[in-house]
GROMACS .gro file of C-alpha atoms in nm:
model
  250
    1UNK     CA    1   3.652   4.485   4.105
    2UNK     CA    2   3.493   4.186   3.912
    3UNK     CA    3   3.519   4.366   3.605
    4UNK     CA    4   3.854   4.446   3.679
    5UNK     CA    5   3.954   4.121   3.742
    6UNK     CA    6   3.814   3.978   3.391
    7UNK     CA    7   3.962   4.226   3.257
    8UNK     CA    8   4.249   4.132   3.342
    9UNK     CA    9   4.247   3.798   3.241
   10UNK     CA   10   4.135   3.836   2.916
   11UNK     CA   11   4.428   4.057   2.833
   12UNK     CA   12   4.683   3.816   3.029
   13UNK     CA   13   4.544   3.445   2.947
   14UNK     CA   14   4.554   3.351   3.261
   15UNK     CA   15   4.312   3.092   3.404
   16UNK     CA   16   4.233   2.795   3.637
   17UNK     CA   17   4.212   2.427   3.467
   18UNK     CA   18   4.004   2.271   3.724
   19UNK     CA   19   3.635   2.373   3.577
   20UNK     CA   20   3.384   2.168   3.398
   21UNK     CA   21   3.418   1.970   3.069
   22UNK     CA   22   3.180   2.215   2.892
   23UNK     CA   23   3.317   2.524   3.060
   24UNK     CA   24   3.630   2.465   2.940
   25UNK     CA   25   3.503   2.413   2.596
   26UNK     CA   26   3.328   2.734   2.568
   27UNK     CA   27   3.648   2.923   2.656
   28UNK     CA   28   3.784   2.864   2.287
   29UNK     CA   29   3.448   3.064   2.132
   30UNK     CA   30   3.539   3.386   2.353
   31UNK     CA   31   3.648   3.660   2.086
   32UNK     CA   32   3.990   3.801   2.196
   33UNK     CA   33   3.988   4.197   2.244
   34UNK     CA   34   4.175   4.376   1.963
   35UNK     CA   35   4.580   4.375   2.009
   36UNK     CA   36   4.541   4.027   2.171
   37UNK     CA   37   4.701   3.717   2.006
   38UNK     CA   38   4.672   3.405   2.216
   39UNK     CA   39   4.462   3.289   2.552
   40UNK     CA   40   4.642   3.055   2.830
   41UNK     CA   41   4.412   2.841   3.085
   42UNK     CA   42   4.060   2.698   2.988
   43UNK     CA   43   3.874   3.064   3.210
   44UNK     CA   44   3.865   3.323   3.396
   45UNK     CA   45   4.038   3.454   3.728
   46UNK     CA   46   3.709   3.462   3.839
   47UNK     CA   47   3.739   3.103   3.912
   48UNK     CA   48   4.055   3.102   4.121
   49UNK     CA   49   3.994   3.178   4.464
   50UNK     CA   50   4.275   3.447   4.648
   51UNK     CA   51   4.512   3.631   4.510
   52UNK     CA   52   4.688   3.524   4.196
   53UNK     CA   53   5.017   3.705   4.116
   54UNK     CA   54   5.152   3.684   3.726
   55UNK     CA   55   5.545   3.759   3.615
   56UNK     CA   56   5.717   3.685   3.293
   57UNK     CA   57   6.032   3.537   3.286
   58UNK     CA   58   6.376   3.711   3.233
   59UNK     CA   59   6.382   3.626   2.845
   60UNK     CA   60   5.996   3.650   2.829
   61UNK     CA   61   5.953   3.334   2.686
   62UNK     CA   62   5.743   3.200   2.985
   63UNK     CA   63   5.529   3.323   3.218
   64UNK     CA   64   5.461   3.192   3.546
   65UNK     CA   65   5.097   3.187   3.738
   66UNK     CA   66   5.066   3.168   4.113
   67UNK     CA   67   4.717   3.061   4.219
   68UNK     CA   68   4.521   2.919   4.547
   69UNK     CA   69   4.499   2.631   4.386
   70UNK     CA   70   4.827   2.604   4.182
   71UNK     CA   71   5.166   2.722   4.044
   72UNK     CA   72   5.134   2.718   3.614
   73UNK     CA   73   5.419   2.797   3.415
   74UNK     CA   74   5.330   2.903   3.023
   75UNK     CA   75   5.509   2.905   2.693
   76UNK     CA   76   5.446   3.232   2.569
   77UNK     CA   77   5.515   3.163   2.220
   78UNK     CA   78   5.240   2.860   2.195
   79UNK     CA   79   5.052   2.926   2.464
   80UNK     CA   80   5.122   2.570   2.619
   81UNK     CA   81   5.094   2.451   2.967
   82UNK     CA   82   5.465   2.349   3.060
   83UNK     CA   83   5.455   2.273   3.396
   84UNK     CA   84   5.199   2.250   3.634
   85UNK     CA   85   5.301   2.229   4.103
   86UNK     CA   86   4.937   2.148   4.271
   87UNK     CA   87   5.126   2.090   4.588
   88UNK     CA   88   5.194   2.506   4.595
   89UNK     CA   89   4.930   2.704   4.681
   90UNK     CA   90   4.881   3.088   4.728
   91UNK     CA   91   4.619   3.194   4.956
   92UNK     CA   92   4.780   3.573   4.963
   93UNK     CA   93   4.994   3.738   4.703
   94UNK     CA   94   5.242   3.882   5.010
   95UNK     CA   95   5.252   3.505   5.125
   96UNK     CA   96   5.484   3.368   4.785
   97UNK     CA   97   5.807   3.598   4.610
   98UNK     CA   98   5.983   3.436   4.312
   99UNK     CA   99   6.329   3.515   4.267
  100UNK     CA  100   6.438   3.759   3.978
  101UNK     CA  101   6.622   3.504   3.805
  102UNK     CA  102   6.333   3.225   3.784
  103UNK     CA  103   6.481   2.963   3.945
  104UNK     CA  104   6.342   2.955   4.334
  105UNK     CA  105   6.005   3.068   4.498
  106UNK     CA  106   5.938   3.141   4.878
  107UNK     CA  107   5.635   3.084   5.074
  108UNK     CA  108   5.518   3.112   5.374
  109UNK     CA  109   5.495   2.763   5.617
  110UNK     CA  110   5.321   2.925   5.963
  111UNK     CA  111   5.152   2.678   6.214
  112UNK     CA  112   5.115   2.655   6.610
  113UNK     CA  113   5.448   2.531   6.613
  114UNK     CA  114   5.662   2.660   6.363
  115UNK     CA  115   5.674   2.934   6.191
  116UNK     CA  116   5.951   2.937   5.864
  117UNK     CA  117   6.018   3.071   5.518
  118UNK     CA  118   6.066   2.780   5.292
  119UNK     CA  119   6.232   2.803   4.903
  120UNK     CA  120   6.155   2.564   4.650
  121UNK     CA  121   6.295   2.478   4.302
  122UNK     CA  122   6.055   2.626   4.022
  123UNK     CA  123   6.112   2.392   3.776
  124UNK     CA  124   6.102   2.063   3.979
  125UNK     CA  125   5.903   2.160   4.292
  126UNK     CA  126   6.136   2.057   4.527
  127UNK     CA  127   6.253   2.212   4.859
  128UNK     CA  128   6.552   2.375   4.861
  129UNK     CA  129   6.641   2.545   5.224
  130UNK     CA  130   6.400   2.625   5.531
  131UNK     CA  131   6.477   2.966   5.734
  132UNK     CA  132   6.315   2.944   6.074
  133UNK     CA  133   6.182   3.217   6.188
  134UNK     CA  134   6.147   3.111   6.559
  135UNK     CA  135   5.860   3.197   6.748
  136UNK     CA  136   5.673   3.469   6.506
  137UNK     CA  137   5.415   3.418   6.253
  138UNK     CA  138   5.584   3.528   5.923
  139UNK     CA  139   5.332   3.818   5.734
  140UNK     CA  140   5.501   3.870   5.369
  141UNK     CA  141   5.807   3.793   5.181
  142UNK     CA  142   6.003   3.946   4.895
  143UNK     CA  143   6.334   3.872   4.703
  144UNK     CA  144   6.624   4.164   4.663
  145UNK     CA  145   6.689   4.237   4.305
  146UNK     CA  146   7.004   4.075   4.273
  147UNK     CA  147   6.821   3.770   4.428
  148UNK     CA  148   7.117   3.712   4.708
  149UNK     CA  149   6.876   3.784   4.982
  150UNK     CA  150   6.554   3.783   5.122
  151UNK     CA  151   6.322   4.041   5.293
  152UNK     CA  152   6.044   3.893   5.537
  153UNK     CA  153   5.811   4.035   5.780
  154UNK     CA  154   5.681   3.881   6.110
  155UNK     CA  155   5.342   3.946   6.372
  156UNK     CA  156   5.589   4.091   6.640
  157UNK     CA  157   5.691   4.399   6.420
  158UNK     CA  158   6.066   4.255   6.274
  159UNK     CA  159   6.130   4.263   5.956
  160UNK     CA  160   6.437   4.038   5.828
  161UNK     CA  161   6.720   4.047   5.619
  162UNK     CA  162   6.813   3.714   5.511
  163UNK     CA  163   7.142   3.604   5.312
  164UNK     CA  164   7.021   3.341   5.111
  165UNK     CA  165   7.340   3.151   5.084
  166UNK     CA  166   7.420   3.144   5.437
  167UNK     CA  167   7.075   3.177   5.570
  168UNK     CA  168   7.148   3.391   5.819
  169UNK     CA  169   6.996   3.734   5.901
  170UNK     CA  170   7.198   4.071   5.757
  171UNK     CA  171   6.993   4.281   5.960
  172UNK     CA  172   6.679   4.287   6.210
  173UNK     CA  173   6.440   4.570   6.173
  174UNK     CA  174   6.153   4.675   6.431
  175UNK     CA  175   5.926   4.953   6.272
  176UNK     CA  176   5.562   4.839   6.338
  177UNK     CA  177   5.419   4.654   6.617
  178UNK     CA  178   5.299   4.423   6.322
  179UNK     CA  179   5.437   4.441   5.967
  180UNK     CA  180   5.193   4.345   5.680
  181UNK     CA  181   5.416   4.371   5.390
  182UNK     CA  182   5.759   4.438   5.297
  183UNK     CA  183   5.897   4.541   4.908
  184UNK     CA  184   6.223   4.659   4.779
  185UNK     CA  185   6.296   4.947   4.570
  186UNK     CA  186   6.354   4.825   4.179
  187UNK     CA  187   6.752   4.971   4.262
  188UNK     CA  188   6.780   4.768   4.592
  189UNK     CA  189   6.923   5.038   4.793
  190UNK     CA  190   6.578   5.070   4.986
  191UNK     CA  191   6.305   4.838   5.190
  192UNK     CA  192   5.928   4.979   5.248
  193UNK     CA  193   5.754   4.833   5.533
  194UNK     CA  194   5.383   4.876   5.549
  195UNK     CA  195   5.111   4.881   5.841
  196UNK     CA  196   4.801   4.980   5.724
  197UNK     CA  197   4.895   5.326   5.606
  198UNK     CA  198   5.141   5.417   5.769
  199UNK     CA  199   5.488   5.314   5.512
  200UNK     CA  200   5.853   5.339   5.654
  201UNK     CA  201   6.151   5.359   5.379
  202UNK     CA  202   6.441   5.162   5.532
  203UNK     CA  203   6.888   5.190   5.356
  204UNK     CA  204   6.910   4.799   5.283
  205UNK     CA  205   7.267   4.841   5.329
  206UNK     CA  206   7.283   4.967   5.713
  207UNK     CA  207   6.958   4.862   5.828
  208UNK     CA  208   6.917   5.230   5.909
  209UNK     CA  209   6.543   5.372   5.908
  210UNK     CA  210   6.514   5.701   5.665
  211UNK     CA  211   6.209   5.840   5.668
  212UNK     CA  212   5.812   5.742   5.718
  213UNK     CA  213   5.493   5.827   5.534
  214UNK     CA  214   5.176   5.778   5.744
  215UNK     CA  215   4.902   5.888   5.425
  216UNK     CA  216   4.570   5.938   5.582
  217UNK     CA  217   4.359   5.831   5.268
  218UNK     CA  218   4.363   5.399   5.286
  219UNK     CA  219   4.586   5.297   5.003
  220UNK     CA  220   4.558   4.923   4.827
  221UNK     CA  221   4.852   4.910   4.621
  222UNK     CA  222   5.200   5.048   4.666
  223UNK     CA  223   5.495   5.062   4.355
  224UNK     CA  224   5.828   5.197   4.311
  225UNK     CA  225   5.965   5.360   3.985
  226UNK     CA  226   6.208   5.160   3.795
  227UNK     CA  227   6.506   5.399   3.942
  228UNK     CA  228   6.381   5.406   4.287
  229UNK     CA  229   6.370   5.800   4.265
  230UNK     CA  230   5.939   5.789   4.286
  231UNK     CA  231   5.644   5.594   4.509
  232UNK     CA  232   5.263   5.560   4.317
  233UNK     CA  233   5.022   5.472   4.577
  234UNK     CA  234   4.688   5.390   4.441
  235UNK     CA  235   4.321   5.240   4.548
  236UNK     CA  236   3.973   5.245   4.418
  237UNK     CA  237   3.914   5.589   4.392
  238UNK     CA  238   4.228   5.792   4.375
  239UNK     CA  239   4.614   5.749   4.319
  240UNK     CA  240   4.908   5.912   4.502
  241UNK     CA  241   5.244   5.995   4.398
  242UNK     CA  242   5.553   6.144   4.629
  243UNK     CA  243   5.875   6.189   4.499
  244UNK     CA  244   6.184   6.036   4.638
  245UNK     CA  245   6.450   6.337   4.700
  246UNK     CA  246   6.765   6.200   4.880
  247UNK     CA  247   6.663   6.110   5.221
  248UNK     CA  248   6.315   6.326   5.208
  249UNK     CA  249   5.965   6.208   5.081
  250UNK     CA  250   5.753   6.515   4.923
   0.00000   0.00000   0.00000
């Protein structure tokens, strides 16, 4: 996984800021791999702690960096540091969703007393509405393509359907006792649910369950085809792949 990881950040550019003076010097000697024509950050994601989640913009002149210890947003042209949030963290890539068009983030704002969904302006860090999600610790998050609502998931086994304008809920679903991630399908028609491995499909549109897919084989990593029609499932060792035939899962 190490390897992986540096991998990774060698071809993407992404690191933390916060290391030592001489550290970050020594960054500018590393030889870029072939096919690579700039480096962002002053490292490697070695030296962010948690998850870090990376998406360009719309235009793909910036790209955005989610980190434990930051939010970065990046010119992609000149590889320079535009903005820079310390106050956001992101402990857990299922705890923060940015919205397609670039212009909010949610994260997740659990505590012995409340227990909410919180957006905030990108580009200025400020808060811009709070949905309360009562009295259940909120799991994972994730924005509908068109970006007009909001998927979350909660310890007691709901998963909700927000409307982001109204912030009220479009629909309530119960499919797991406890529900550690939700995702839509790239087409929005569909919601996956995960616990552990055992993945419910979901019709965004009624609320309606359609069909569930309990894989004995662990899997890390779940993705949707850009029309919705196939699922890739994939960990260490092995990948899956079921196709998506109206209403059935082969």
């Amino acid at each position: 996984m190490k390897s992986t990881l540096t991998f990774i950040s060698t071809v993407l550019f992404i690191s933390t800021l916060f290391l030592p003076t001489t550290f970050a010097e020594d960054y500018t000697l590393w030889k870029l791999p072939e096919g690579a024509k700039m480096r962002f950050g002053k490292g490697t994601t070695e030296n962010i702690v948690g998850s870090t989640i990376y998406q360009f913009s719309p235009d793909s002149s910036q790209l955005v960096v989610f980190t434990s210890i930051g939010i970065w947003i990046y010119d992609v042209q000149t590889g320079k540091e535009i903005r820079l949030l310390t106050k956001h963290k992101v402990r857990w890539a299922g705890n923060t969703a940015l919205s397609p068009d670039w212009q909010v983030f949610a994260d997740l704002s659990n505590s012995s007393e409340k227990h909410e969904i919180k957006l905030w302006d990108l580009h200025t860090g400020e808060l811009r509405t709070t949905f309360d999600n009562q009295d259940a610790w909120v799991n994972s998050v994730a924005f509908h393509p068109d970006g007009k609502m909001l998927a979350s998931s909660d310890s007691k086994g709901a998963i909700r359907l927000w409307d982001i304008a109204s912030g009220k809920h479009k629909h309530i679903l119960t499919p797991h006792k406890i529900v550690d991630e939700v995702m839509f399908s790239p087409d929005g028609q569909t919601i996956m649910s995960r616990r552990n491995n055992d993945y419910q499909l979901w019709d965004v549109a009624t609320g309606e369950f359609k069909i569930s897919l309990d894989d004995p084989v662990t899997i890390d990593n779940m993705v949707f085809s850009h029309d919705g029609a196939y699922l890739l499932g994939a960990n260490r060792s092995e990948l899956r792949f079921w196709i998506l035939i109206p209403e059935k899962l082969r």
